[in-house]
Coordinates of C-alpha atoms in Angstrom, one line a residue:
Chain A
M1 CA 9.4 10.2 0.4
S2 CA 6.6 9.5 2.8
N3 CA 4.0 12.1 3.6
D4 CA 4.1 11.1 7.2
N5 CA 7.6 11.7 8.7
G6 CA 6.4 12.3 12.2
V7 CA 7.9 10.2 15.1
I8 CA 6.0 9.6 18.4
S9 CA 7.5 9.1 21.8
A10 CA 7.6 5.9 23.9
K11 CA 5.0 7.3 26.3
Q12 CA 2.6 8.1 23.5
S13 CA 2.9 4.7 22.0
M14 CA 2.2 3.0 25.4
I15 CA -0.8 5.3 25.8
M16 CA -2.0 4.0 22.4
V17 CA -1.6 0.4 23.6
I18 CA -3.7 1.1 26.7
L19 CA -6.4 2.8 24.6
L20 CA -6.4 -0.2 22.3
F21 CA -7.2 -2.4 25.2
C22 CA -10.0 -0.4 26.9
A23 CA -13.1 -0.8 24.7
P24 CA -12.7 -4.6 24.0
A25 CA -11.8 -5.2 27.6
I26 CA -15.0 -3.8 28.9
R27 CA -17.1 -5.7 26.3
Y28 CA -15.3 -9.1 26.4
I29 CA -13.2 -9.8 29.5
P30 CA -15.8 -9.9 32.3
I31 CA -18.0 -12.4 30.5
Y32 CA -15.3 -14.6 29.1
T33 CA -13.4 -14.8 32.4
A34 CA -16.6 -15.4 34.5
I35 CA -17.8 -18.2 32.2
N36 CA -14.4 -20.0 32.5
A37 CA -13.3 -19.2 36.1
K38 CA -16.5 -18.2 37.8
R39 CA -15.9 -16.3 41.0
A40 CA -12.1 -16.8 40.6
A41 CA -12.2 -14.8 37.3
W42 CA -10.5 -11.8 38.9
I43 CA -7.3 -13.7 39.3
S44 CA -6.9 -14.3 35.6
P45 CA -5.4 -10.8 34.8
L46 CA -2.6 -11.6 37.3
V47 CA -1.9 -14.9 35.5
A48 CA -2.1 -13.1 32.1
L49 CA 0.4 -10.5 33.5
V50 CA 3.1 -13.3 33.8
F51 CA 2.7 -14.2 30.1
E52 CA 2.6 -10.5 29.2
L53 CA 5.9 -9.9 31.0
I54 CA 7.5 -12.9 29.2
Y55 CA 6.2 -11.4 25.9
L56 CA 7.5 -8.0 26.8
F57 CA 11.0 -9.3 27.4
V58 CA 10.9 -11.1 24.0
W59 CA 10.2 -7.7 22.4
V60 CA 12.9 -6.0 24.5
S61 CA 15.4 -8.5 23.0
L62 CA 14.0 -8.0 19.5
L63 CA 14.0 -4.2 19.6
K64 CA 17.7 -4.1 20.8
K65 CA 18.6 -5.3 17.3
Y66 CA 15.7 -3.8 15.4
A67 CA 15.2 -0.4 17.0
K68 CA 13.2 2.0 14.9
R69 CA 12.2 -0.7 12.4
S70 CA 8.7 -1.9 11.8
Y71 CA 7.6 -5.5 12.6
T72 CA 7.2 -6.1 8.9
D73 CA 10.9 -5.5 8.4
I74 CA 11.7 -7.7 11.4
I75 CA 9.6 -10.5 10.0
K76 CA 11.3 -10.2 6.6
D77 CA 14.8 -10.1 8.1
A78 CA 14.2 -13.0 10.5
V79 CA 12.3 -15.5 8.4
G80 CA 13.3 -14.5 4.8
K81 CA 11.4 -12.6 2.2
V82 CA 9.0 -15.2 0.8
L83 CA 7.8 -16.6 4.2
G84 CA 8.0 -13.1 5.6
N85 CA 5.6 -11.7 2.9
I86 CA 3.2 -14.6 3.6
I87 CA 3.2 -13.8 7.3
I88 CA 2.7 -10.1 6.6
I89 CA -0.3 -10.8 4.3
L90 CA -1.8 -13.0 7.1
Y91 CA -1.4 -10.1 9.5
F92 CA -3.0 -7.7 7.1
I93 CA -6.0 -10.0 6.7
W94 CA -6.2 -10.5 10.4
I95 CA -6.1 -6.8 11.2
T96 CA -8.7 -6.0 8.5
F97 CA -11.0 -8.8 9.9
L98 CA -10.5 -7.6 13.5
L99 CA -11.1 -4.0 12.4
S100 CA -14.4 -4.9 10.7
Y101 CA -15.4 -6.9 13.8
N102 CA -14.7 -4.1 16.2
V103 CA -16.4 -1.5 14.0
R104 CA -19.5 -3.8 13.9
M105 CA -19.4 -4.2 17.7
Y106 CA -19.3 -0.4 18.0
T107 CA -22.3 0.1 15.8
E108 CA -24.3 -2.7 17.4
R109 CA -23.6 -1.2 20.8
I110 CA -24.4 2.4 19.8
L111 CA -27.7 1.3 18.3
A112 CA -28.6 -0.9 21.3
I113 CA -27.7 1.7 24.0
A114 CA -28.1 5.2 22.6
M115 CA -29.8 5.3 19.2
P116 CA -32.2 2.4 18.7
N117 CA -34.1 3.9 15.8
V118 CA -31.2 5.2 13.8
S119 CA -30.0 3.4 10.6
Q120 CA -26.8 1.4 10.9
F121 CA -25.7 2.8 7.6
L122 CA -25.7 6.3 9.1
V123 CA -23.9 5.5 12.4
L124 CA -21.2 3.6 10.5
G125 CA -20.9 6.3 7.8
V126 CA -20.4 9.1 10.3
M127 CA -17.8 7.1 12.2
M128 CA -15.9 6.1 9.0
L129 CA -15.9 9.7 7.8
L130 CA -14.3 10.8 11.1
I131 CA -11.8 8.0 11.0
W132 CA -10.8 9.0 7.5
Y133 CA -10.3 12.6 8.6
V134 CA -8.1 11.7 11.5
T135 CA -6.0 9.0 9.8
K136 CA -5.2 10.9 6.6
N137 CA -3.0 13.3 8.6
G138 CA -0.6 10.6 9.9
I139 CA 0.5 9.3 13.3
I140 CA 1.1 12.6 15.1
P141 CA -2.6 13.8 15.4
I142 CA -3.5 10.3 16.5
S143 CA -0.9 10.2 19.2
K144 CA -1.8 13.7 20.4
M145 CA -5.5 12.8 20.5
S146 CA -4.6 9.6 22.4
E147 CA -2.8 11.7 25.1
V148 CA -5.8 14.1 25.5
F149 CA -8.3 11.3 25.6
F150 CA -6.1 9.2 27.9
A151 CA -6.3 11.9 30.6
L152 CA -10.0 12.3 30.2
L153 CA -10.8 8.6 30.1
G154 CA -8.5 7.9 33.0
L155 CA -10.4 10.4 35.1
I156 CA -13.8 9.0 34.1
F157 CA -12.7 5.4 34.8
V158 CA -11.2 6.1 38.2
V159 CA -14.2 8.3 39.4
Y160 CA -16.8 5.7 38.3
N161 CA -14.9 2.8 39.8
V162 CA -14.6 4.7 43.1
L163 CA -18.4 5.6 43.0
V164 CA -19.4 1.9 42.5
I165 CA -17.3 0.6 45.4
P166 CA -20.2 0.7 47.9
N167 CA -22.2 -1.6 45.6
I168 CA -19.5 -4.2 45.4
N169 CA -20.1 -7.3 47.6
F170 CA -16.6 -8.6 48.1
K171 CA -17.9 -12.0 49.3
E172 CA -18.8 -12.7 45.6
L173 CA -15.0 -12.9 44.9
V174 CA -14.3 -15.8 47.3
P175 CA -13.8 -18.7 48.1
I176 CA -11.1 -19.8 45.7
T177 CA -9.7 -23.3 45.8
Y178 CA -6.9 -25.1 44.0
N179 CA -9.6 -26.6 41.7
D180 CA -9.8 -23.1 40.2
T181 CA -6.2 -23.3 38.9
I182 CA -7.0 -24.6 35.4
P183 CA -10.2 -22.5 34.9
I184 CA -8.1 -19.4 35.8
F185 CA -5.5 -20.3 33.2
K186 CA -8.3 -20.8 30.6
A187 CA -9.8 -17.4 31.6
S188 CA -6.5 -15.7 31.3
F189 CA -6.7 -16.4 27.5
G190 CA -9.5 -13.9 27.3
V191 CA -7.3 -11.1 28.8
L192 CA -4.4 -12.2 26.5
A193 CA -6.6 -12.2 23.4
I194 CA -7.4 -8.6 24.0
F195 CA -3.9 -7.7 25.0
S196 CA -2.6 -9.1 21.7
Y197 CA -3.8 -6.0 20.0
N198 CA -0.6 -4.4 21.2
I199 CA 1.1 -6.1 18.2
L200 CA -0.2 -3.2 16.1
L201 CA 2.2 -0.8 17.8
F202 CA 5.1 -2.9 16.6
F203 CA 4.0 -2.6 13.1
I204 CA 4.4 1.2 13.4
N205 CA 7.6 0.8 15.4
D206 CA 9.5 2.8 12.8
K207 CA 7.4 5.8 13.8
V208 CA 8.3 5.4 17.5
D209 CA 11.4 6.7 19.2
Y210 CA 11.8 4.7 22.4
K211 CA 15.2 6.1 23.4
D212 CA 15.9 2.9 25.4
K213 CA 12.8 3.5 27.5
F214 CA 10.8 0.6 26.0
K215 CA 11.2 -1.7 29.0
K216 CA 10.4 0.9 31.5
V217 CA 7.2 2.3 29.8
G218 CA 6.3 -1.2 28.7
I219 CA 6.1 -2.4 32.4
K220 CA 4.2 0.7 33.3
A221 CA 1.6 0.0 30.5
L222 CA 1.3 -3.6 31.6
V223 CA 0.6 -2.5 35.2
I224 CA -2.1 -0.1 34.0
I225 CA -3.6 -2.7 31.7
T226 CA -3.7 -5.3 34.5
L227 CA -5.4 -2.7 36.8
I228 CA -8.0 -2.0 34.1
S229 CA -8.6 -5.8 33.6
L230 CA -9.0 -6.2 37.4
S231 CA -11.5 -3.4 37.6
V232 CA -13.6 -4.5 34.7
I233 CA -13.9 -8.0 36.3
I234 CA -14.1 -7.2 40.0
V235 CA -16.8 -4.5 39.6
P236 CA -19.5 -6.6 37.8
L237 CA -18.5 -9.7 39.7
G238 CA -18.9 -8.0 43.0
V239 CA -22.1 -6.2 42.0
F240 CA -24.0 -9.1 40.4
G241 CA -22.1 -12.3 41.2
W242 CA -20.7 -14.6 38.5
S243 CA -23.8 -16.5 37.5
L244 CA -25.9 -13.3 36.8
L245 CA -22.9 -11.6 35.2
T246 CA -22.6 -14.3 32.5
K247 CA -26.2 -13.7 31.4
M248 CA -25.7 -10.0 30.8
P249 CA -24.7 -8.5 27.5
I250 CA -22.5 -5.7 28.9
P251 CA -22.0 -6.5 32.6
Y252 CA -19.5 -3.7 33.4
L253 CA -21.9 -1.1 32.0
N254 CA -24.9 -2.7 33.8
S255 CA -23.0 -2.5 37.1
M256 CA -22.5 1.2 36.6
T257 CA -26.3 1.7 36.5
E258 CA -26.2 0.7 40.2
I259 CA -24.3 3.9 41.2
A260 CA -26.5 6.2 43.3
L261 CA -24.7 9.3 44.5
F262 CA -25.9 10.2 48.0
D263 CA -29.2 8.5 46.9
V264 CA -29.9 11.6 44.8
I265 CA -28.0 11.4 41.5
E266 CA -28.7 8.2 39.6
R267 CA -28.4 6.9 36.0
T268 CA -24.8 8.3 35.7
E269 CA -23.7 5.5 33.4
S270 CA -23.7 7.9 30.4
G271 CA -20.1 8.9 31.4
I272 CA -19.0 5.3 30.9
I273 CA -20.8 5.1 27.6
M274 CA -18.8 8.2 26.5
F275 CA -15.6 6.5 27.8
W276 CA -16.5 3.5 25.7
I277 CA -17.3 5.4 22.5
I278 CA -14.0 7.4 22.7
A279 CA -12.0 4.3 23.4
D280 CA -13.6 2.5 20.4
F281 CA -12.9 5.5 18.2
M282 CA -9.2 5.4 19.1
L283 CA -9.1 1.7 18.6
I284 CA -10.6 1.9 15.1
T285 CA -8.3 4.8 14.2
I286 CA -5.2 3.0 15.3
F287 CA -6.3 -0.2 13.4
V288 CA -6.9 1.8 10.2
Y289 CA -3.6 3.6 10.5
T290 CA -1.7 0.4 11.1
A291 CA -3.3 -1.5 8.2
I292 CA -2.5 1.3 5.8
H293 CA 1.1 1.5 7.2
I294 CA 1.6 -2.2 6.5
L295 CA 0.5 -1.5 2.9
R296 CA 2.9 1.4 2.7
L297 CA 5.8 -0.6 4.0
S298 CA 5.0 -3.8 2.0
F299 CA 4.7 -2.1 -1.3
N300 CA 7.1 0.8 -0.5
V301 CA 4.4 3.3 -1.6
S302 CA 5.2 7.0 -1.1
N303 CA 1.7 8.2 -0.7
V304 CA -1.1 6.3 1.0
K305 CA -3.8 8.9 1.2
P306 CA -5.8 7.5 -1.8
L307 CA -5.5 4.0 -0.4
T308 CA -6.8 5.2 3.0
V309 CA -10.1 6.3 1.4
I310 CA -10.8 3.1 -0.5
Y311 CA -9.7 0.9 2.5
I312 CA -12.2 2.7 4.7
I313 CA -15.0 2.2 2.2
G314 CA -14.0 -1.5 2.1
I315 CA -14.2 -1.7 5.9
F316 CA -17.6 0.0 5.7
F317 CA -19.0 -2.8 3.5
L318 CA -17.1 -5.6 5.2
T319 CA -18.6 -4.5 8.5
L320 CA -22.1 -4.7 7.1
V321 CA -21.7 -8.2 5.6
L322 CA -19.7 -9.6 8.5
A323 CA -22.6 -11.0 10.6
K324 CA -26.3 -11.0 10.6
S325 CA -26.9 -10.9 14.4
T326 CA -25.2 -10.2 17.7
L327 CA -25.3 -13.9 18.5
E328 CA -23.1 -14.7 15.4
L329 CA -20.7 -12.0 16.5
K330 CA -20.5 -13.4 20.0
I331 CA -19.8 -16.9 18.8
L332 CA -17.3 -15.6 16.3
S333 CA -15.5 -13.8 19.1
E334 CA -15.4 -16.8 21.4
R335 CA -14.6 -19.5 18.9
I336 CA -12.5 -17.8 16.2
I337 CA -11.2 -14.4 17.2
T338 CA -9.9 -15.4 20.7
P339 CA -7.7 -18.3 19.5
F340 CA -6.6 -16.4 16.4
N341 CA -5.6 -13.4 18.6
V342 CA -3.4 -15.6 20.7
I343 CA -1.8 -17.2 17.6
M344 CA -1.2 -13.9 15.8
G345 CA -0.4 -11.8 18.8
Y346 CA 1.8 -14.1 20.8
I347 CA 2.7 -17.4 19.1
L348 CA 3.8 -15.9 15.8
P349 CA 6.0 -13.1 17.3
I350 CA 7.6 -15.7 19.6
L351 CA 8.2 -18.0 16.6
V352 CA 9.8 -15.1 14.7
F353 CA 12.0 -14.4 17.7
V354 CA 13.0 -18.1 17.9
I355 CA 13.8 -18.3 14.2
A356 CA 15.8 -15.0 14.4
K357 CA 17.7 -16.4 17.4
L358 CA 18.5 -19.7 15.5
R359 CA 19.7 -17.7 12.5
K360 CA 21.8 -15.6 14.9
K361 CA 20.0 -12.4 13.9
V362 CA 19.4 -11.3 17.5
Chain B
M1 CA -26.4 0.4 -5.6
I2 CA -26.4 2.8 -8.6
F3 CA -25.5 5.6 -6.2
F4 CA -22.6 3.5 -4.9
F5 CA -21.2 2.8 -8.4
V6 CA -21.4 6.4 -9.4
F7 CA -19.7 7.4 -6.2
I8 CA -16.9 4.8 -6.6
L9 CA -16.4 5.8 -10.3
C10 CA -16.1 9.5 -9.4
L11 CA -13.8 8.7 -6.4
T12 CA -11.6 6.5 -8.6
I13 CA -11.3 9.2 -11.3
Y14 CA -10.5 11.9 -8.7
E15 CA -7.9 9.7 -6.8
I16 CA -6.2 8.6 -10.0
Y17 CA -6.1 12.2 -11.2
S18 CA -4.6 13.3 -7.9
I19 CA -2.0 10.5 -8.0
V20 CA -1.0 11.4 -11.6
K21 CA -0.9 15.1 -10.7
E22 CA 1.6 14.6 -7.9
K23 CA 4.1 13.1 -10.4
R24 CA 5.9 10.8 -8.0
S25 CA 8.3 8.1 -9.0
D26 CA 5.8 5.3 -8.1
T27 CA 2.7 6.6 -9.8
K28 CA 2.1 3.4 -11.7
L29 CA 2.4 1.3 -8.5
Q30 CA 0.0 3.5 -6.7
I31 CA -2.6 3.3 -9.4
I32 CA -2.3 -0.5 -9.6
I33 CA -2.7 -0.9 -5.8
Y34 CA -5.6 1.5 -5.8
L35 CA -7.4 -0.2 -8.6
C36 CA -6.9 -3.7 -7.0
M37 CA -8.3 -2.4 -3.7
T38 CA -11.2 -0.8 -5.6
V39 CA -12.0 -4.2 -7.3
V40 CA -12.1 -5.9 -3.8
V41 CA -14.3 -3.2 -2.4
I42 CA -16.7 -3.4 -5.3
A43 CA -16.9 -7.2 -4.9
I44 CA -17.7 -6.8 -1.2
A45 CA -20.3 -4.1 -1.9
V46 CA -22.0 -6.1 -4.6
Y47 CA -22.2 -9.0 -2.2
Y48 CA -23.8 -6.7 0.3
Y49 CA -26.3 -5.3 -2.1
L50 CA -27.3 -8.7 -3.6
F51 CA -26.9 -11.2 -0.8
R52 CA -27.2 -9.3 2.5
F53 CA -30.4 -11.2 3.4
E54 CA -28.9 -14.6 2.7
N55 CA -25.5 -15.5 4.3
S56 CA -23.1 -13.3 6.2
F57 CA -19.3 -13.8 6.0
T58 CA -19.4 -15.3 9.5
Y59 CA -21.6 -18.1 8.1
Y60 CA -18.8 -19.1 5.7
I61 CA -16.2 -18.8 8.5
F62 CA -18.3 -21.1 10.7
K63 CA -18.6 -23.5 7.8
I64 CA -14.9 -23.6 7.2
F65 CA -14.2 -24.3 10.9
N66 CA -17.2 -26.6 11.2
I67 CA -18.8 -24.6 14.0
H68 CA -22.5 -25.1 14.8
Y69 CA -24.7 -22.9 16.9

């Protein structure tokens, strides 16, 4: 029997989806959308929302038949064992790769913002040790931590966005013409690429008890995710304008440096850095847990604690050899990770659904 | 590098001991998966220690997808 028999609620799973979205959204969405759609970038989350809703209804339909079953079981049942195992291996490689990319981005950012003279080895080691400690106890502590952090992060995010409003020049968000239609569609891929991380939650679907609330909480989560996307685009776009925004490494964080409370309290962006580190921590934790859970289900292993240790050590070294510079990471993200996220996060699940439909499984 | 190998060796011995001690029905399977993962981790670590100043993994990915920058 498994060591990890805990089941989480629909609300907890959706909180985890939102936390998965936060850190990469701040880092990636403002730049990608502004490069593609310029001052119309802020409309792209609304376009992405349409695709996300279609995607949500695909999952509603799948989960009607496969309630409390992992995505690995769904794939195997829908497309057959051989092809199913190939797809699962692809997902495992993709998750491991994304995990090492996100861990690397976390260390790069920490070293650039807060600890410039500290060894990367040390920052990475401490983070990995913490991740191991949290993931070894199963899904329940992760979901409880998500709930606590979600309240804290929500408060920080709302307060900072309210404080920055006086610095936003709303004229930077207009004019928008019909010529912006295709760039907006292109820019929405950036939002969708990050939103595709939600697929992780379907891999641990056997640990979630939705009690027929999936559609309701799913729509709520989509609304919150769209609001987060809108804020991370509108704030830097309004503060700096699109051309300056595209030249900044972390525009959302840079726009927070503009906050001056009653012209007395300044340099308050440390709160947003804390927000970012916690969101990254949760993202990495959920990624590690999901990857190990895929191993557990694929090989039907009763105890995955030893595998967690060696997997985390593997991620540690993979992170170090992944790239030599931030430029490499940036190009990797734009040219490889974004299209692959869309394929693995949207196209493959929809294909699985279509095959299941053709084979009259759903 | 020597420290890493000693660490991995000690960890492997400890983990295999703990797997065997638990006496579950899938002890063999657990040990096989653990050892396979250890081999992969050692391969990545050796690459890091020997070739970290040459090419990163991203370099090979760019080569596969013919991306120039």
